[in-house]
Coordinates of C-alpha atoms in Angstrom, one line a residue:
X1462 CA 99.4 130.2 14.3
X1463 CA 103.1 130.0 15.0
X1464 CA 102.7 132.4 17.9
X1465 CA 99.9 130.2 19.5
X1466 CA 101.9 127.0 19.7
X1467 CA 104.5 128.5 22.1
X1468 CA 101.7 130.1 24.1
X1469 CA 99.8 126.8 24.2
X1470 CA 103.0 125.0 25.3
X1471 CA 103.5 127.5 28.0
X1472 CA 100.0 127.3 29.3
X1473 CA 100.2 123.3 29.4
X1474 CA 103.5 123.4 31.3
X1475 CA 102.2 126.0 33.9
X1476 CA 98.7 124.7 34.1
X1477 CA 99.3 122.1 36.9
X1478 CA 101.1 124.7 39.0
X1479 CA 98.1 127.1 38.8
X1480 CA 95.5 124.4 39.5
X1481 CA 93.7 124.1 42.7
X1482 CA 92.1 126.5 45.2
X1483 CA 93.6 129.9 46.4
X1484 CA 93.3 128.7 50.0
X1485 CA 96.8 127.8 51.5
X1486 CA 97.3 124.2 52.4
X1487 CA 96.6 123.5 55.9
X1488 CA 99.6 123.3 58.3
X1489 CA 100.0 120.7 61.0
X1490 CA 97.9 121.4 64.1
X1491 CA 99.6 122.9 67.1
X1492 CA 99.5 120.5 70.1
X1493 CA 100.1 121.9 73.5
X1494 CA 102.5 120.1 75.7
X1495 CA 100.9 118.2 78.6
X1496 CA 101.3 119.8 82.0
X1497 CA 104.0 118.4 84.1
X1498 CA 102.8 115.6 86.5
X1499 CA 104.7 115.6 89.9
X1500 CA 106.2 112.2 90.6
X1501 CA 107.6 111.9 94.0
X1502 CA 110.9 110.1 94.5
X1503 CA 110.7 106.3 95.1
X1504 CA 113.9 106.2 97.1
X1505 CA 113.1 105.9 100.7
X1506 CA 116.7 106.1 101.9
X1507 CA 117.3 108.7 104.5
X1508 CA 116.3 110.3 107.8
X1509 CA 112.8 111.6 108.8
X1510 CA 111.0 113.3 111.6
X1511 CA 107.3 113.7 112.1
X1512 CA 104.1 113.8 114.3
X1513 CA 101.3 111.3 114.9
X1514 CA 97.8 111.6 116.3
X1515 CA 95.6 108.7 117.2
X1516 CA 93.5 106.5 119.5
X1517 CA 94.4 103.7 121.9
X1518 CA 92.6 101.1 123.9
X1519 CA 94.3 99.5 126.8
X1520 CA 93.4 97.0 129.5
X1521 CA 94.7 95.4 132.7
X1522 CA 92.6 92.3 133.1
X1523 CA 94.3 91.2 136.4
X1524 CA 93.0 94.4 138.2
X1525 CA 89.9 94.8 136.1
X1526 CA 90.9 98.1 134.4
X1527 CA 90.2 99.2 130.9
X1528 CA 89.6 102.2 128.9
X1529 CA 90.5 104.2 125.7
X1530 CA 91.4 107.8 124.7
X1531 CA 93.5 109.9 122.4
X1532 CA 97.3 109.8 122.1
X1533 CA 99.7 111.9 120.0
X1534 CA 103.4 112.6 119.8
X1535 CA 106.5 112.8 117.6
X1536 CA 108.8 110.4 115.9
X1537 CA 112.1 110.1 114.1
X1538 CA 114.1 107.4 112.3
X1539 CA 116.1 106.4 109.2
X1540 CA 115.2 104.1 106.4
X1541 CA 117.5 102.2 103.9
X1542 CA 115.9 101.4 100.5
X1543 CA 117.3 98.2 98.9
X1544 CA 115.2 98.7 95.7
X1545 CA 112.3 96.2 96.3
X1546 CA 112.2 96.5 100.0
X1547 CA 113.1 99.0 102.9
X1548 CA 114.3 98.5 106.3
X1549 CA 114.8 101.0 109.1
X1550 CA 114.6 102.0 112.7
X1551 CA 112.5 104.6 114.5
X1552 CA 112.1 106.0 118.0
X1553 CA 108.7 107.5 118.9
X1554 CA 107.0 109.2 121.9
X1555 CA 103.3 109.6 122.6
X1556 CA 101.6 111.4 125.3
X1557 CA 98.2 109.9 126.1
X1558 CA 94.9 110.7 127.7
X1559 CA 93.6 107.2 128.3
X1560 CA 91.5 106.7 131.4
X1561 CA 91.0 103.1 132.6
X1562 CA 88.5 103.8 135.5
X1563 CA 90.8 103.8 138.6
X1564 CA 93.9 103.9 136.3
X1565 CA 95.5 105.8 133.5
X1566 CA 98.0 105.4 130.7
X1567 CA 99.9 108.7 130.0
X1568 CA 103.0 108.0 128.0
X1569 CA 104.5 105.6 125.6
X1570 CA 108.0 105.4 124.2
X1571 CA 108.7 102.8 121.4
X1572 CA 111.9 101.8 119.7
X1573 CA 111.0 100.3 116.4
X1574 CA 112.5 98.0 113.8
X1575 CA 110.6 98.4 110.4
X1576 CA 110.7 96.4 107.3
X1577 CA 108.5 96.8 104.2
X1578 CA 107.8 96.7 100.5
X1579 CA 108.9 99.5 98.3
X1580 CA 105.9 100.2 95.9
X1581 CA 107.4 103.4 94.6
X1582 CA 105.6 106.2 96.2
X1583 CA 104.0 103.9 98.6
X1584 CA 105.7 101.9 101.5
X1585 CA 103.9 99.1 103.2
X1586 CA 105.8 97.8 106.4
X1587 CA 105.6 95.7 109.5
X1588 CA 107.1 96.9 112.7
X1589 CA 108.1 95.4 116.1
X1590 CA 110.2 96.3 118.9
X1591 CA 110.2 97.5 122.7
X1592 CA 107.7 99.6 124.3
X1593 CA 107.9 101.5 127.5
X1594 CA 104.7 102.7 128.9
X1595 CA 103.9 104.9 131.9
X1596 CA 100.6 104.0 133.6
X1597 CA 98.9 104.0 136.9
X1598 CA 97.1 100.7 137.6
X1599 CA 95.7 101.9 141.0
X1600 CA 99.0 101.7 142.9
X1601 CA 100.8 104.9 141.6
X1602 CA 102.2 105.9 138.4
X1603 CA 105.2 103.6 137.1
X1604 CA 107.0 103.0 133.9
X1605 CA 107.5 99.4 132.6
X1606 CA 109.0 97.8 129.5
X1607 CA 107.3 95.3 127.1
X1608 CA 107.0 94.8 123.3
X1609 CA 104.8 95.8 120.5
X1610 CA 104.0 94.5 117.1
X1611 CA 102.3 96.4 114.1
X1612 CA 101.9 97.4 110.5
X1613 CA 101.8 100.6 108.7
X1614 CA 101.6 102.4 105.3
X1615 CA 103.2 105.6 104.0
X1616 CA 102.7 107.6 100.8
X1617 CA 105.1 110.2 99.5
X1618 CA 103.1 113.4 98.8
X1619 CA 106.3 115.2 97.7
X1620 CA 110.1 114.6 97.7
X1621 CA 110.2 115.5 101.4
X1622 CA 106.6 114.9 102.8
X1623 CA 104.8 111.6 103.5
X1624 CA 101.5 110.8 105.1
X1625 CA 100.3 107.5 106.4
X1626 CA 98.9 105.4 109.1
X1627 CA 99.9 102.8 111.7
X1628 CA 98.3 100.1 113.9
X1629 CA 100.3 98.8 116.9
X1630 CA 99.6 96.3 119.7
X1631 CA 101.4 96.8 123.0
X1632 CA 101.9 94.0 125.6
X1633 CA 103.6 94.4 128.9
X1634 CA 103.6 91.4 131.2
X1635 CA 103.0 91.8 135.1
X1636 CA 103.1 95.6 134.7
X1637 CA 105.4 97.1 137.3
X1638 CA 104.8 94.0 139.6
X1639 CA 101.1 94.7 139.8
X1640 CA 100.1 91.2 138.8
X1641 CA 98.4 92.2 135.9
X1642 CA 99.4 92.6 132.2
X1643 CA 98.9 95.9 130.4
X1644 CA 98.0 95.5 126.8
X1645 CA 96.0 97.0 123.8
X1646 CA 95.9 98.3 120.3
X1647 CA 96.4 101.9 119.1
X1648 CA 95.9 103.4 115.6
X1649 CA 97.4 106.7 114.4
X1650 CA 97.7 109.0 111.5
X1651 CA 101.2 110.2 110.7
X1652 CA 103.0 112.9 108.9
X1653 CA 106.8 112.8 108.1
X1654 CA 109.3 115.3 106.9
X1655 CA 112.2 113.5 105.0
X1656 CA 115.7 114.8 104.7

């Protein structure tokens, strides 16, 4: 009997440690890290160059000419990001294939001021400036200068590439002394490389 008491005490002391299942306790589940998501820089400060392709519609009502066609070209500029808004300047050139019956529009150069709202990867802006257009309104090809207004949007696809679109309206009064204004809207898709 004296030998059973220490054995019973030993069993009582070790019983809780031996109780339960032989199956090991589950470990914390392994959770894979999420794949990295690309976030483009939201700082628009810097220079850029690019290209555009679009469609324009011009008229010269004083000489009863109008027409539309494709245009495309290159652009380059510089933006400065102030945090909530962006300002900048741009120079663009388009060659055009716009037939207006007896007349044509063949080139457009624009010096642009741009100001817009910085929405992170998106820039929404207004633009205005000087436009110089080469056209033939029936009296030979000539260049003349006027103005334009417009609006656009850009979206940063990567740190160095943005895509967007722009709508412009050009107005040249008394084009090259013809007695007729030359005016019309154009729309273009753009891609720009930032540096």
